[in-house]
């Protein structure tokens, strides 16, 4: 399965976290750090482009919350690719 562009989006977001203002501040709606919300928004846009159907940010945020552990980035890329079909 092709994990791009999802893996690249995740890798760039993780490498840059904490470098922009608001990265670590909790988003009041999603209760997640700003960089996570922005990363999920980029993942939702990529999933929409791949699938041709709208992928709501809420769905990608929920998906991101299921990914934990040392292989977080791999799980998230895989699940986004699966979501996009």
Short mmCIF file of N, CA and C in Angstrom, two decimals:
data_model
loop_
_atom_site.label_atom_id
_atom_site.label_comp_id
_atom_site.label_asym_id
_atom_site.label_seq_id
_atom_site.Cartn_x
_atom_site.Cartn_y
_atom_site.Cartn_z
N UNK A 1 0.85 -1.18 0.00
CA UNK A 1 0.00 0.00 0.00
C UNK A 1 0.89 1.24 0.00
N UNK A 2 0.49 2.23 -0.75
CA UNK A 2 1.24 3.48 -0.85
C UNK A 2 0.83 4.42 0.28
N UNK A 3 1.78 4.78 1.14
CA UNK A 3 1.50 5.63 2.29
C UNK A 3 1.73 7.11 2.00
N UNK A 4 2.13 7.43 0.78
CA UNK A 4 2.34 8.83 0.43
C UNK A 4 1.07 9.39 -0.16
N UNK A 5 0.78 10.62 0.08
CA UNK A 5 1.59 11.66 0.70
C UNK A 5 1.49 11.70 2.22
N UNK A 6 0.74 10.75 2.80
CA UNK A 6 0.46 10.80 4.24
C UNK A 6 1.73 10.70 5.10
N UNK A 7 2.60 9.77 4.78
CA UNK A 7 3.83 9.61 5.57
C UNK A 7 4.68 10.87 5.54
N UNK A 8 4.76 11.51 4.39
CA UNK A 8 5.54 12.74 4.27
C UNK A 8 4.95 13.88 5.07
N UNK A 9 3.64 14.01 5.04
CA UNK A 9 2.96 15.05 5.82
C UNK A 9 3.24 14.85 7.30
N UNK A 10 3.13 13.63 7.76
CA UNK A 10 3.34 13.31 9.18
C UNK A 10 4.79 13.57 9.56
N UNK A 11 5.71 13.11 8.75
CA UNK A 11 7.14 13.28 9.04
C UNK A 11 7.49 14.76 9.15
N UNK A 12 7.03 15.56 8.21
CA UNK A 12 7.33 17.00 8.24
C UNK A 12 6.72 17.66 9.47
N UNK A 13 5.50 17.28 9.83
CA UNK A 13 4.84 17.87 11.00
C UNK A 13 5.58 17.51 12.28
N UNK A 14 6.01 16.27 12.40
CA UNK A 14 6.72 15.85 13.61
C UNK A 14 8.09 16.51 13.71
N UNK A 15 8.77 16.66 12.61
CA UNK A 15 10.08 17.30 12.61
C UNK A 15 9.99 18.78 12.96
N UNK A 16 8.91 19.43 12.55
CA UNK A 16 8.78 20.87 12.76
C UNK A 16 8.02 21.24 14.03
N UNK A 17 7.47 20.27 14.73
CA UNK A 17 6.65 20.60 15.91
C UNK A 17 7.44 21.43 16.91
N UNK A 18 6.76 22.42 17.43
CA UNK A 18 7.38 23.29 18.42
C UNK A 18 8.15 24.46 17.83
N UNK A 19 8.23 24.54 16.52
CA UNK A 19 9.00 25.62 15.91
C UNK A 19 8.15 26.82 15.53
N UNK A 20 6.85 26.66 15.44
CA UNK A 20 5.95 27.76 15.08
C UNK A 20 5.11 28.15 16.29
N UNK A 21 4.73 29.41 16.34
CA UNK A 21 3.90 29.88 17.44
C UNK A 21 2.58 29.11 17.44
N UNK A 22 2.17 28.65 18.58
CA UNK A 22 0.91 27.94 18.71
C UNK A 22 1.01 26.44 18.48
N UNK A 23 2.19 25.96 18.14
CA UNK A 23 2.35 24.52 17.88
C UNK A 23 1.93 23.66 19.06
N UNK A 24 2.30 24.08 20.25
CA UNK A 24 2.05 23.25 21.42
C UNK A 24 0.84 23.68 22.23
N UNK A 25 0.21 24.79 21.83
CA UNK A 25 -1.00 25.25 22.51
C UNK A 25 -2.17 24.35 22.11
N UNK A 26 -3.00 24.05 23.08
CA UNK A 26 -4.16 23.18 22.81
C UNK A 26 -5.22 23.93 22.02
N UNK A 27 -5.68 23.29 20.97
CA UNK A 27 -6.79 23.83 20.18
C UNK A 27 -8.05 23.68 21.03
N UNK A 28 -8.84 24.74 21.18
CA UNK A 28 -10.01 24.66 22.07
C UNK A 28 -11.10 23.70 21.58
N UNK A 29 -11.21 23.50 20.29
CA UNK A 29 -12.24 22.59 19.77
C UNK A 29 -11.81 21.14 19.86
N UNK A 30 -10.58 20.86 19.44
CA UNK A 30 -10.13 19.47 19.34
C UNK A 30 -9.32 19.00 20.54
N UNK A 31 -8.94 19.93 21.41
CA UNK A 31 -8.16 19.61 22.61
C UNK A 31 -6.88 18.86 22.27
N UNK A 32 -6.29 19.26 21.17
CA UNK A 32 -5.02 18.68 20.71
C UNK A 32 -4.07 19.83 20.42
N UNK A 33 -2.77 19.57 20.45
CA UNK A 33 -1.82 20.64 20.12
C UNK A 33 -2.06 21.18 18.71
N UNK A 34 -1.75 22.45 18.53
CA UNK A 34 -1.97 23.11 17.26
C UNK A 34 -1.31 22.40 16.09
N UNK A 35 -0.08 21.88 16.30
CA UNK A 35 0.60 21.21 15.19
C UNK A 35 -0.15 19.93 14.78
N UNK A 36 -0.79 19.26 15.71
CA UNK A 36 -1.54 18.05 15.40
C UNK A 36 -2.78 18.41 14.57
N UNK A 37 -3.45 19.47 14.95
CA UNK A 37 -4.65 19.89 14.21
C UNK A 37 -4.26 20.28 12.79
N UNK A 38 -3.17 21.05 12.65
CA UNK A 38 -2.73 21.44 11.30
C UNK A 38 -2.29 20.23 10.49
N UNK A 39 -1.60 19.28 11.12
CA UNK A 39 -1.19 18.06 10.42
C UNK A 39 -2.41 17.28 9.97
N UNK A 40 -3.41 17.14 10.84
CA UNK A 40 -4.62 16.40 10.48
C UNK A 40 -5.39 17.11 9.37
N UNK A 41 -5.37 18.44 9.36
CA UNK A 41 -6.03 19.18 8.28
C UNK A 41 -5.34 18.87 6.95
N UNK A 42 -4.01 18.81 6.96
CA UNK A 42 -3.27 18.47 5.73
C UNK A 42 -3.56 17.04 5.32
N UNK A 43 -3.65 16.12 6.29
CA UNK A 43 -3.97 14.73 5.99
C UNK A 43 -5.38 14.61 5.42
N UNK A 44 -6.32 15.39 5.96
CA UNK A 44 -7.70 15.36 5.46
C UNK A 44 -7.75 15.85 4.02
N UNK A 45 -7.00 16.91 3.71
CA UNK A 45 -6.96 17.41 2.33
C UNK A 45 -6.37 16.36 1.39
N UNK A 46 -5.29 15.70 1.82
CA UNK A 46 -4.66 14.67 1.00
C UNK A 46 -5.60 13.49 0.79
N UNK A 47 -6.33 13.10 1.84
CA UNK A 47 -7.28 11.99 1.72
C UNK A 47 -8.42 12.36 0.78
N UNK A 48 -8.86 13.60 0.85
CA UNK A 48 -9.92 14.07 -0.04
C UNK A 48 -9.45 14.02 -1.49
N UNK A 49 -8.23 14.48 -1.73
CA UNK A 49 -7.68 14.45 -3.09
C UNK A 49 -7.56 13.03 -3.62
N UNK A 50 -7.11 12.13 -2.77
CA UNK A 50 -6.92 10.74 -3.20
C UNK A 50 -8.24 10.04 -3.45
N UNK A 51 -9.19 10.25 -2.57
CA UNK A 51 -10.44 9.48 -2.65
C UNK A 51 -11.50 10.13 -3.53
N UNK A 52 -11.42 11.45 -3.68
CA UNK A 52 -12.44 12.14 -4.43
C UNK A 52 -13.70 12.41 -3.62
N UNK A 53 -13.67 12.10 -2.34
CA UNK A 53 -14.81 12.42 -1.48
C UNK A 53 -14.30 13.18 -0.25
N UNK A 54 -15.15 14.00 0.31
CA UNK A 54 -14.76 14.86 1.42
C UNK A 54 -14.38 14.04 2.64
N UNK A 55 -13.20 14.34 3.19
CA UNK A 55 -12.76 13.72 4.44
C UNK A 55 -12.77 14.81 5.51
N UNK A 56 -13.76 14.80 6.37
CA UNK A 56 -13.85 15.83 7.40
C UNK A 56 -12.67 15.79 8.37
N UNK A 57 -12.25 16.97 8.80
CA UNK A 57 -11.16 17.06 9.77
C UNK A 57 -11.50 16.28 11.03
N UNK A 58 -12.74 16.34 11.47
CA UNK A 58 -13.13 15.60 12.68
C UNK A 58 -12.80 14.12 12.57
N UNK A 59 -13.03 13.53 11.39
CA UNK A 59 -12.74 12.11 11.19
C UNK A 59 -11.25 11.82 11.30
N UNK A 60 -10.44 12.69 10.73
CA UNK A 60 -8.99 12.48 10.77
C UNK A 60 -8.46 12.70 12.19
N UNK A 61 -9.00 13.67 12.91
CA UNK A 61 -8.61 13.89 14.31
C UNK A 61 -8.92 12.63 15.13
N UNK A 62 -10.11 12.07 14.95
CA UNK A 62 -10.47 10.84 15.68
C UNK A 62 -9.51 9.70 15.33
N UNK A 63 -9.18 9.59 14.06
CA UNK A 63 -8.25 8.56 13.61
C UNK A 63 -6.88 8.74 14.25
N UNK A 64 -6.40 9.98 14.28
CA UNK A 64 -5.09 10.28 14.86
C UNK A 64 -5.03 9.85 16.31
N UNK A 65 -6.10 10.01 17.02
CA UNK A 65 -6.13 9.67 18.45
C UNK A 65 -6.02 8.17 18.70
N UNK A 66 -6.25 7.35 17.68
CA UNK A 66 -6.13 5.90 17.84
C UNK A 66 -4.70 5.42 17.63
N UNK A 67 -3.82 6.30 17.22
CA UNK A 67 -2.44 5.93 16.89
C UNK A 67 -1.51 6.30 18.04
N UNK A 68 -0.87 5.30 18.62
CA UNK A 68 0.03 5.52 19.75
C UNK A 68 1.25 4.63 19.60
N UNK A 69 2.25 4.92 20.39
CA UNK A 69 3.41 4.06 20.45
C UNK A 69 4.55 4.49 19.55
N UNK A 70 5.58 3.69 19.55
CA UNK A 70 6.80 3.99 18.78
C UNK A 70 6.53 4.03 17.29
N UNK A 71 5.51 3.32 16.83
CA UNK A 71 5.20 3.29 15.40
C UNK A 71 4.01 4.20 15.06
N UNK A 72 3.81 5.23 15.89
CA UNK A 72 2.71 6.19 15.70
C UNK A 72 2.62 6.68 14.26
N UNK A 73 3.74 7.16 13.72
CA UNK A 73 3.74 7.75 12.38
C UNK A 73 3.37 6.71 11.32
N UNK A 74 3.81 5.48 11.50
CA UNK A 74 3.47 4.42 10.54
C UNK A 74 1.99 4.08 10.62
N UNK A 75 1.47 3.93 11.84
CA UNK A 75 0.05 3.62 12.03
C UNK A 75 -0.82 4.70 11.42
N UNK A 76 -0.46 5.96 11.67
CA UNK A 76 -1.27 7.06 11.18
C UNK A 76 -1.26 7.12 9.65
N UNK A 77 -0.10 6.95 9.05
CA UNK A 77 0.00 6.96 7.59
C UNK A 77 -0.82 5.80 7.00
N UNK A 78 -0.70 4.62 7.56
CA UNK A 78 -1.44 3.45 7.10
C UNK A 78 -2.95 3.68 7.19
N UNK A 79 -3.40 4.17 8.33
CA UNK A 79 -4.83 4.36 8.54
C UNK A 79 -5.39 5.48 7.64
N UNK A 80 -4.59 6.50 7.41
CA UNK A 80 -5.04 7.56 6.47
C UNK A 80 -5.15 7.01 5.06
N UNK A 81 -4.19 6.19 4.67
CA UNK A 81 -4.24 5.57 3.33
C UNK A 81 -5.46 4.67 3.22
N UNK A 82 -5.76 3.93 4.27
CA UNK A 82 -6.94 3.07 4.27
C UNK A 82 -8.22 3.90 4.22
N UNK A 83 -8.26 4.99 4.97
CA UNK A 83 -9.42 5.87 4.97
C UNK A 83 -9.68 6.45 3.58
N UNK A 84 -8.60 6.78 2.89
CA UNK A 84 -8.72 7.35 1.55
C UNK A 84 -9.05 6.30 0.50
N UNK A 85 -8.89 5.04 0.88
CA UNK A 85 -9.25 3.95 -0.04
C UNK A 85 -8.24 3.79 -1.09
#
